[in-house]
């Protein structure tokens, strides 16, 4: 099989992995090729609008597991292929020189055993880093069940590592991936978290200690393959951030690829809007100091479709509004729909010099269309609207449409 | 008095110098696009590196180093009135000092921030969207950016592709950055400038831009990585506007058709 045919199979097999970020680490080029920028760089966008930053590829799609949701499960009759470490390294370097990619995202189906697969991954990374002098970004999948020593070795070569928990709850995982369990998936996450922490301590004392997973770890779960509510998903997400210091939790709207009694029928559209709302909530958790319990609760276990989660929170908390722009703290400003971390910072820095009036807000990057209902400027409410959640909800909801055409 | 300058950064700074030491400027314009009017008299300013250096240092000291960067970024913009935005900004900046950048919505500040942001945004975009083609002895990348950003992207590629030879060619402005990482003159003396900006008006011969094996592989990868169920060309177009696509391998039609025309 030539490289062309293998690439076709193994890129196709890797496409359901969401993460493609190349941010969070600065790495210098030390006499070889490549570096990494903390802001991350996207190199192109595919026809589905997702960014391509890394060469996202499987080492092999020949899997011993039979997870129900997965395209590469053992019981699927699909062409199988494997790359050799040299082929992957060569492809990475040649793409990188042409500025097609920012680095490599290497994952693998579990071929023979977790140890065997992890060893092959390490061999590829070693070849790239040492053989080719590659200093670009590398994201690598941890194969659950692999020896902790192997995980550590890989961590010294990679920038980011991830284990996909795939399902937000133990029950769903047991149902859909009978050969996996949450404790088995959490073990390597726990290990990586501990070692990142130790490594940070060591680096304070010995400057040349090699970095261990400097861009942190991430994970991914599939949305809509199991009946879990948004409440479960967001609580799991929050717990993951807190317990394992994850950098990101990714959501992947389930694309029905397999015929299975436990899964949505193959004609079901992927829940893209739900995925979008979950990402918005994820941003609230990470950048807006929200708690999962504020976004969804037992009474509202699902996110609203018509209104984003932040506006939804604001409308449920009329006691908080309207806020005076010139007096509210940074934290309070972050709670206003239409104001983000950057515009909140601009407001705080500018109002030290002069009070801010309503017409200046747009220039500060505030989404005035939304924010106007929730604020006062110098004591005046710019929308001339008394704060009535019902009216504001009607004003902010999209006009009724026969069918939602596109998402973004 | 309208000052006319030669479109160089030093020329612009010389105008700023004259604005303070000779006669206040009513406006600064590039000399080759200036429309003579009856109302304003105009004066062609000769570039003076010594004056420019004084203004340069003054911005850095009396306002702030980040202001200087902002002014340079604004200067690289292709926005027509950029000189006057810079002049207005500096007039306020020399009064207020470093605090000027906190007047985010001030009419003498916000417009310059805006055009500088357009420039830095394009720089970031191009860091990802630049495509090199292997020409045997060197790598070649052509682009036609909105703003004059070559000097802002050169360092990035010189560090990243330290051991390569490359040309980055702005086909719109006939400028190119050349870098040679293979023949280092003095190993002990790290060269101050690793790359050079030169005028270049030849487009590469079409026989030179022949498609190599890795371009095919890249196109294949680009197609395979997309999920059909989520197809969303509108979202894709938001990220990669049509004007950038002529230079992107993955958006070129298959080999059989004649080579795509390069604009410029």
XYZ file of C-alpha atoms in Angstrom:
672
model
C 0.000 0.000 0.000
C 1.495 3.386 -0.921
C 1.509 6.518 1.252
C -1.408 8.008 -0.661
C -3.715 5.088 0.112
C -2.622 4.889 3.733
C -3.062 8.605 4.253
C -6.565 8.394 2.835
C -7.558 5.659 5.275
C -5.806 6.964 8.361
C -6.783 10.630 7.978
C -10.370 9.576 7.402
C -10.180 7.473 10.555
C -8.794 10.343 12.630
C -11.285 13.009 11.625
C -13.669 12.495 14.544
C -11.042 13.655 17.009
C -11.977 17.238 17.714
C -8.912 18.811 19.238
C -6.692 20.611 16.810
C -5.264 23.313 19.002
C -1.585 24.155 18.819
C -1.595 26.741 21.574
C -0.387 26.904 25.137
C 3.320 26.353 24.710
C 6.328 28.265 23.404
C 9.066 26.063 22.114
C 12.230 27.417 20.540
C 13.883 25.999 17.487
C 17.131 24.571 18.791
C 19.118 24.000 15.650
C 16.577 21.876 13.853
C 13.251 22.659 12.275
C 10.184 24.167 13.854
C 9.023 25.977 16.962
C 5.781 26.417 18.829
C 3.924 29.650 19.522
C 1.827 30.023 22.632
C -1.028 31.595 20.696
C -1.335 28.665 18.300
C -1.765 28.970 14.558
C -4.507 27.594 12.332
C -3.291 26.717 8.866
C -6.463 26.092 6.967
C -10.138 25.260 7.383
C -11.748 22.185 5.871
C -15.116 22.111 4.119
C -16.901 21.560 7.446
C -15.442 24.824 8.758
C -13.203 23.187 11.353
C -9.681 24.474 11.573
C -6.707 22.387 10.557
C -3.672 23.166 12.616
C -2.077 19.780 13.066
C -1.574 16.751 10.889
C -4.202 14.670 12.634
C -3.608 11.061 11.921
C -3.828 7.545 13.269
C -0.784 5.340 13.396
C -3.109 2.455 12.665
C -6.880 1.918 12.514
C -6.638 -1.776 13.286
C -8.381 -2.001 16.652
C -8.948 -4.799 19.131
C -11.752 -2.854 20.838
C -15.340 -2.752 19.745
C -16.754 0.549 21.048
C -20.220 0.982 19.606
C -19.889 4.637 18.550
C -16.512 4.304 16.843
C -15.901 4.124 13.096
C -12.845 1.934 13.617
C -14.464 -0.667 15.867
C -13.408 -4.237 15.329
C -16.753 -5.387 13.973
C -16.816 -2.796 11.160
C -15.721 -4.099 7.800
C -13.461 -1.277 6.623
C -10.024 -1.138 4.994
C -7.273 -1.240 7.608
C -3.822 0.317 7.356
C -0.799 1.161 9.476
C 1.918 3.755 9.059
C 5.505 3.078 10.023
C 7.117 5.630 12.376
C 9.371 6.807 9.552
C 6.466 7.417 7.196
C 4.700 9.573 9.795
C 7.853 11.512 10.625
C 8.629 12.128 6.980
C 5.093 13.318 6.240
C 5.143 15.643 9.243
C 8.446 17.249 8.316
C 7.564 17.697 4.655
C 4.169 19.228 5.466
C 5.762 21.409 8.102
C 8.450 22.854 5.788
C 5.744 23.903 3.371
C 3.887 25.588 6.234
C 0.834 23.348 5.837
C 0.733 22.416 9.503
C 1.793 23.468 12.966
C 2.737 19.971 14.077
C 1.445 16.479 14.580
C -1.581 15.041 16.360
C -0.829 11.381 16.673
C -3.440 8.932 17.771
C -3.843 5.225 17.237
C -6.309 2.439 17.415
C -5.321 -0.210 19.921
C -3.361 -2.641 17.831
C -2.502 -5.937 19.603
C -2.248 -4.345 23.082
C -2.095 -0.881 24.691
C 1.628 -1.354 25.454
C 2.503 -2.291 21.925
C 0.626 0.696 20.516
C 2.109 3.132 23.013
C 5.604 1.864 22.243
C 5.065 2.456 18.553
C 3.843 5.984 19.290
C 6.964 6.676 21.360
C 9.164 5.349 18.592
C 7.552 7.801 16.154
C 7.939 10.761 18.497
C 11.556 9.907 19.276
C 12.356 9.729 15.599
C 10.737 13.093 14.996
C 12.276 14.915 17.933
C 15.720 13.370 17.888
C 16.170 11.962 14.389
C 14.721 14.935 12.500
C 15.341 17.657 15.111
C 11.683 18.642 15.066
C 10.670 21.327 17.592
C 7.134 21.941 16.416
C 3.973 21.040 18.277
C 3.071 17.446 19.057
C -0.207 16.291 20.540
C -0.342 12.640 21.430
C -3.097 10.323 22.548
C -2.541 8.264 25.655
C -3.676 4.717 25.082
C -5.601 3.787 28.251
C -4.131 0.740 29.914
C -0.583 1.422 28.727
C 2.246 1.123 31.247
C 2.773 4.366 33.274
C 6.460 4.295 32.312
C 5.477 4.502 28.653
C 3.090 7.364 29.378
C 5.905 9.228 31.056
C 8.280 8.655 28.153
C 5.725 9.947 25.689
C 5.058 12.964 27.905
C 8.669 14.047 27.677
C 8.419 14.142 23.886
C 4.956 15.628 23.444
C 3.509 19.085 24.077
C 0.012 17.974 24.883
C -1.477 14.627 25.826
C -5.060 13.522 25.942
C -7.249 10.633 26.939
C -10.762 10.742 25.535
C -13.346 9.903 28.155
C -15.893 9.674 25.302
C -18.971 9.572 27.548
C -19.942 11.895 30.390
C -21.063 9.140 32.735
C -19.957 5.694 33.817
C -23.275 4.097 32.760
C -23.112 5.416 29.220
C -19.537 4.337 28.877
C -20.313 0.843 30.108
C -23.147 0.614 27.613
C -21.324 1.984 24.603
C -17.705 0.976 25.210
C -17.918 -2.234 27.219
C -14.136 -2.738 27.193
C -13.467 0.661 28.793
C -14.268 2.085 32.213
C -13.941 5.562 33.682
C -11.402 4.610 36.391
C -9.228 3.080 33.697
C -9.425 6.346 31.741
C -8.871 8.540 34.788
C -5.713 6.721 35.886
C -3.403 8.100 33.159
C -4.983 11.567 33.525
C -4.190 11.511 37.206
C -0.650 10.373 36.479
C -0.034 13.083 33.895
C -1.443 15.741 36.192
C 0.862 14.675 39.031
C 3.887 14.562 36.782
C 3.158 17.970 35.265
C 3.013 19.342 38.789
C 6.289 17.676 39.809
C 7.941 18.779 36.602
C 6.972 22.401 37.301
C 8.576 22.173 40.738
C 11.718 20.605 39.292
C 11.996 23.252 36.639
C 12.069 25.946 39.288
C 15.165 24.355 40.793
C 16.914 22.944 37.729
C 16.489 25.132 34.702
C 17.346 22.464 32.154
C 14.899 19.818 33.312
C 13.160 18.640 30.156
C 9.559 19.826 29.952
C 6.828 17.325 30.608
C 3.591 17.862 28.617
C 4.077 21.671 28.705
C 0.775 22.405 26.950
C -1.209 20.313 29.442
C -3.833 17.712 28.761
C -7.264 17.727 27.196
C -10.104 15.308 26.666
C -13.169 14.860 24.521
C -16.670 13.498 24.911
C -19.309 12.553 22.432
C -22.583 14.440 22.635
C -25.867 12.828 21.718
C -24.847 9.172 21.512
C -26.134 8.564 25.048
C -29.145 10.041 26.828
C -27.063 12.105 29.302
C -28.379 15.585 30.051
C -26.460 18.836 29.662
C -26.363 18.986 33.448
C -24.413 15.706 33.615
C -22.134 16.801 30.820
C -21.312 20.183 32.323
C -20.838 18.804 35.806
C -18.440 16.188 34.477
C -16.675 18.904 32.505
C -16.271 21.087 35.561
C -15.052 18.147 37.632
C -12.480 17.334 34.954
C -11.138 20.889 35.011
C -10.937 20.846 38.773
C -9.541 17.366 39.419
C -7.148 16.985 36.530
C -6.279 20.614 35.684
C -7.294 19.976 32.097
C -6.674 22.704 29.564
C -9.667 21.850 27.435
C -12.671 19.564 27.322
C -13.919 19.084 23.784
C -17.418 18.096 22.713
C -18.157 16.175 19.598
C -21.675 16.022 18.239
C -22.289 12.381 17.476
C -22.314 11.626 13.771
C -24.287 8.406 13.381
C -21.891 6.166 11.524
C -22.749 2.802 13.007
C -25.995 0.849 12.936
C -26.586 -0.081 16.560
C -29.594 -0.586 18.787
C -28.028 1.518 21.569
C -27.307 4.497 19.327
C -29.337 7.078 17.419
C -30.415 5.852 13.969
C -27.960 6.537 11.117
C -30.208 9.192 9.562
C -30.230 11.365 12.713
C -28.628 14.762 12.191
C -25.676 15.456 14.508
C -26.770 17.746 17.396
C -24.690 20.702 16.235
C -26.657 23.388 18.036
C -26.414 21.495 21.299
C -22.685 21.118 20.824
C -22.456 24.855 20.175
C -24.371 25.703 23.369
C -22.120 23.356 25.344
C -19.039 25.086 24.009
C -20.534 28.438 25.002
C -21.026 27.047 28.503
C -17.490 25.696 28.510
C -16.267 29.236 27.798
C -18.350 30.489 30.727
C -16.625 27.955 32.959
C -13.133 28.789 31.792
C -13.136 32.537 31.164
C -16.194 33.995 32.885
C -15.897 32.480 36.378
C -19.176 30.624 36.133
C -19.976 27.418 38.003
C -21.688 24.559 36.175
C -24.553 24.737 38.708
C -25.273 28.324 37.673
C -25.592 27.451 34.010
C -27.803 24.390 34.391
C -29.537 22.938 37.430
C -31.887 20.130 38.245
C -34.846 22.300 37.243
C -33.220 23.234 33.921
C -31.123 20.190 33.036
C -30.849 21.179 29.368
C -29.472 24.359 27.838
C -31.922 26.572 26.008
C -31.797 26.381 22.245
C -32.920 29.908 21.362
C -30.804 31.821 23.839
C -27.156 31.461 24.715
C -26.363 30.169 28.208
C -25.085 33.501 29.497
C -28.178 35.441 28.468
C -30.235 32.606 29.844
C -28.506 32.958 33.217
C -28.977 36.732 33.150
C -32.699 36.433 32.478
C -33.064 34.043 35.401
C -31.314 36.518 37.696
C -33.115 39.865 37.358
C -31.937 40.855 40.859
C -28.417 41.292 39.424
C -29.388 43.823 36.748
C -29.237 46.510 35.476
C -25.555 47.100 36.213
C -23.912 50.501 36.201
C -21.038 50.261 33.717
C -19.003 52.901 35.490
C -19.177 51.260 38.880
C -19.505 47.488 38.451
C -16.449 45.380 39.207
C -14.646 43.420 36.504
C -16.255 40.217 37.790
C -19.705 41.759 37.584
C -19.095 43.128 34.097
C -18.226 39.619 32.935
C -21.783 38.578 33.834
C -23.373 40.990 31.369
C -24.424 39.374 28.086
C -22.477 41.095 25.324
C -19.445 41.913 27.452
C -16.445 39.608 27.329
C -13.079 39.532 29.118
C -11.520 41.934 26.641
C -14.275 44.536 26.568
C -14.612 44.286 30.370
C -10.898 45.007 30.659
C -11.230 47.964 28.281
C -14.122 49.351 30.301
C -12.202 49.047 33.539
C -9.071 50.722 32.159
C -10.867 53.502 30.350
C -13.271 54.505 33.103
C -10.341 55.359 35.347
C -9.718 58.259 32.985
C -13.260 59.354 32.262
C -16.788 58.086 32.777
C -18.071 55.964 29.910
C -21.186 56.901 28.003
C -23.446 54.564 26.073
C -22.235 55.574 22.615
C -18.660 54.684 23.509
C -19.524 51.110 24.361
C -19.628 49.868 20.786
C -16.166 51.259 20.178
C -14.954 49.320 23.188
C -16.001 46.075 21.539
C -19.171 45.505 23.556
C -21.965 43.694 21.723
C -24.353 46.540 22.285
C -27.320 44.744 20.791
C -27.371 42.393 23.780
C -25.705 44.448 26.480
C -28.057 47.462 26.239
C -30.840 45.751 28.185
C -28.659 44.831 31.126
C -26.741 48.008 31.887
C -26.988 51.648 32.832
C -24.472 54.281 31.731
C -24.073 57.206 34.100
C -27.355 56.120 35.650
C -29.340 56.023 32.419
C -30.528 52.806 30.857
C -29.564 53.109 27.168
C -32.314 50.836 25.850
C -35.080 52.910 27.528
C -36.482 49.589 28.587
C -37.361 48.682 32.130
C -35.740 45.430 33.150
C -38.385 42.836 32.422
C -36.972 39.373 31.622
C -39.998 38.363 29.592
C -39.780 41.340 27.258
C -36.027 41.072 26.906
C -36.289 37.380 26.159
C -38.655 38.135 23.327
C -36.362 40.849 21.978
C -33.280 38.649 22.063
C -34.752 35.403 20.754
C -34.302 34.752 17.062
C -37.461 35.370 15.009
C -39.364 32.119 14.521
C -38.142 30.273 11.450
C -39.634 27.282 9.700
C -36.312 25.455 9.943
C -32.862 26.314 11.141
C -30.632 26.401 8.117
C -27.097 26.824 9.421
C -25.518 27.227 12.736
C -23.001 29.956 12.609
C 0.059 73.177 5.461
C -0.251 69.679 3.985
C 2.935 67.681 4.151
C 3.701 65.244 1.362
C 6.108 62.396 1.924
C 7.732 59.567 0.010
C 5.709 56.668 1.553
C 8.598 55.532 3.738
C 8.344 55.233 7.509
C 11.281 57.592 7.966
C 9.599 60.040 5.621
C 6.460 59.966 7.746
C 8.425 60.529 10.943
C 10.227 63.446 9.290
C 6.832 65.018 8.615
C 5.941 64.587 12.291
C 9.205 66.330 13.155
C 8.355 69.285 10.921
C 4.876 69.389 12.376
C 6.412 70.199 15.748
C 9.476 72.219 14.769
C 8.420 74.154 11.670
C 4.762 74.492 10.972
C 1.787 72.507 12.216
C 0.562 70.060 9.616
C -3.064 70.110 8.493
C -2.487 66.676 7.047
C 0.149 64.250 5.813
C -0.260 62.526 2.456
C 1.802 60.278 0.236
C 3.182 62.462 -2.484
C 2.245 60.266 -5.448
C -1.488 60.189 -4.649
C -1.969 63.795 -3.619
C -4.677 65.924 -5.199
C -3.728 69.584 -5.343
C -6.419 71.868 -3.975
C -6.826 75.605 -3.859
C -7.489 75.735 -0.162
C -4.407 74.059 1.225
C -0.848 74.697 0.336
C 1.360 71.683 0.362
C 4.994 71.043 0.935
C 7.049 68.046 -0.159
C 9.087 66.838 2.784
C 12.449 65.257 2.077
C 13.143 62.281 4.211
C 15.681 63.005 6.909
C 16.916 59.971 8.850
C 18.291 62.081 11.695
C 14.961 63.837 12.299
C 13.151 60.531 11.928
C 15.381 58.904 14.520
C 14.580 61.676 16.990
C 10.845 61.248 16.551
C 11.277 57.481 16.759
C 13.091 57.764 20.092
C 10.624 60.359 21.374
C 7.624 58.087 20.754
C 9.344 55.259 22.562
C 10.360 57.379 25.555
C 7.598 59.932 25.921
C 4.682 57.707 25.028
C 5.644 54.032 25.225
C 7.427 51.272 23.328
C 4.100 49.638 22.533
C 2.922 52.921 21.031
C 5.835 52.860 18.667
C 4.874 49.376 17.572
C 1.291 50.521 17.145
C 2.362 53.431 14.955
C 4.489 51.158 12.791
C 1.669 48.656 12.423
C -0.660 51.485 11.465
C 1.863 52.668 8.917
C 1.901 49.233 7.254
C -1.854 49.345 6.805
C -3.248 50.001 3.359
C -5.955 52.217 4.800
C -5.929 55.529 2.860
C -5.911 58.073 5.695
C -3.447 56.259 7.916
C -0.923 59.133 8.048
C -3.460 61.474 9.555
C -4.619 58.878 12.048
C -1.026 58.489 13.154
C -0.554 62.257 13.347
C -3.705 62.687 15.447
C -2.743 59.831 17.702
C 0.749 61.183 18.268
C -0.499 64.695 18.978
C -2.610 63.323 21.795
C 0.050 60.818 22.794
C 2.727 63.436 23.352
C 0.313 65.235 25.665
C -0.892 62.246 27.661
C 2.038 59.837 27.606
C 1.544 56.097 28.016
C -2.038 56.588 29.237
C -3.113 57.432 25.688
C -3.642 53.763 24.897
C -6.261 53.483 27.619
C -8.511 55.983 25.838
C -9.879 53.058 23.859
C -12.818 54.954 22.394
C -11.225 58.382 21.903
C -11.600 59.603 18.289
C -7.871 60.301 18.069
C -6.963 56.853 19.403
C -9.588 54.331 18.408
C -9.181 54.650 14.604
C -5.448 53.926 14.790
C -6.030 51.001 17.141
C -8.520 49.722 14.614
C -6.272 49.826 11.554
C -3.344 48.432 13.534
C -5.578 45.559 14.597
C -6.456 44.884 10.956
C -2.745 44.589 10.248
C -1.935 42.286 13.172
C -4.949 40.146 12.320
C -3.735 39.684 8.801
C -0.238 38.922 10.050
C -1.616 36.177 12.250
C -3.734 34.823 9.434
C -0.822 34.729 7.007
C 1.406 32.905 9.490
C -0.991 30.032 8.952
C -1.998 30.588 5.349
C 1.400 31.069 3.753
C 2.297 28.101 1.536
C 5.811 27.247 0.521
C 6.550 25.218 -2.568
C 9.753 23.249 -2.762
C 11.737 24.543 -5.749
C 14.650 22.186 -5.376
C 17.218 24.550 -3.915
C 14.848 26.767 -1.964
C 11.295 27.267 -0.774
C 9.094 29.823 -2.486
C 5.881 31.367 -1.160
C 3.787 33.909 -3.016
C 1.085 36.044 -1.408
C -0.972 39.165 -2.066
C -1.857 40.475 1.371
C -4.131 43.457 2.052
C -1.450 45.191 4.075
C 2.295 45.502 3.735
C 3.116 42.806 6.243
C 6.290 41.153 4.955
C 8.524 42.684 7.615
C 6.186 41.467 10.343
C 6.131 37.836 9.242
C 9.772 37.355 8.224
C 11.164 36.736 11.722
C 8.636 34.011 12.361
C 9.672 31.975 9.345
C 13.364 32.692 9.770
C 13.255 31.174 13.237
C 11.022 28.297 12.348
C 12.741 27.259 9.136
C 16.188 28.207 10.375
C 18.096 25.798 8.145
C 16.156 26.429 4.955
C 16.494 28.914 2.137
C 13.304 30.717 1.311
C 11.692 33.577 -0.587
C 8.424 35.104 0.541
C 7.088 37.183 -2.311
C 4.465 39.904 -1.952
C 3.171 39.819 -5.516
C 0.955 42.840 -4.990
C 3.740 45.195 -3.909
C 6.605 43.475 -5.762
C 8.609 43.006 -2.606
C 10.219 39.882 -1.265
C 11.895 38.622 1.857
C 14.856 36.400 1.193
C 16.488 34.233 3.790
C 19.394 31.859 3.518
C 19.833 29.488 6.419
C 22.318 27.246 4.697
C 25.321 29.441 4.015
C 26.086 31.201 7.253
C 28.822 33.792 6.785
C 30.465 33.808 10.211
C 29.542 31.097 12.651
C 30.910 33.090 15.581
C 29.130 36.304 14.738
C 25.397 35.845 14.734
C 24.241 38.080 11.912
C 22.144 41.031 12.988
C 19.831 40.635 10.078
C 18.932 37.180 9.049
C 16.710 38.161 6.189
C 16.581 40.911 3.594
C 13.743 42.817 2.030
C 14.296 43.291 -1.682
C 12.238 44.524 -4.625
C 11.206 41.606 -6.801
C 8.892 41.976 -9.746
C 9.355 38.681 -11.551
C 6.812 36.102 -10.884
C 8.396 32.668 -10.768
C 8.336 30.816 -14.066
C 5.354 28.522 -14.155
C 7.664 25.579 -14.761
C 9.175 26.286 -11.368
C 5.893 25.977 -9.514
C 5.389 22.403 -10.472
C 3.315 20.347 -8.163
C 5.236 17.962 -6.002
C 4.170 14.745 -4.375
C 3.532 16.358 -0.997
C 1.108 18.848 -2.497
C -0.966 15.904 -3.685
C -0.783 14.317 -0.270
C -1.798 17.572 1.383
C -4.822 17.974 -0.875
C -5.838 14.432 -0.141
C -5.481 14.998 3.583
C -7.456 18.229 3.341
C -10.381 16.408 1.712
C -10.323 13.405 3.985
C -10.239 15.282 7.278
C -13.552 17.024 6.659
C -16.725 15.454 8.074
C -19.420 15.375 5.384
C -22.259 15.464 7.895
C -20.987 18.821 9.144
C -20.287 20.415 5.761
C -20.451 24.178 6.183
C -18.874 26.219 3.369
C -20.162 29.487 4.822
C -18.256 28.923 8.024
C -15.200 27.954 6.018
C -15.467 31.160 3.978
C -15.515 33.232 7.163
C -12.116 31.890 8.040
C -10.579 31.802 4.578
C -11.951 34.614 2.408
C -11.808 34.020 -1.337
C -9.001 36.534 -1.829
C -6.519 34.324 0.007
C -7.370 31.167 -1.875
C -5.389 31.654 -5.111
C -2.222 31.054 -3.103
C -3.438 28.002 -1.204
C -2.535 24.594 -2.581
C -5.585 22.913 -1.107
C -7.992 25.221 -2.933
C -6.460 24.676 -6.364
C -8.267 22.465 -8.834
C -6.725 19.121 -9.720
C -3.617 18.875 -11.883
C -5.201 18.357 -15.333
C -6.385 21.942 -15.643
C -3.970 24.721 -16.640
C -2.015 26.224 -13.779
C -4.016 28.880 -11.905
C -3.157 32.453 -12.700
C -1.339 34.355 -10.012
C -2.741 37.782 -9.445
C -0.408 40.685 -8.991
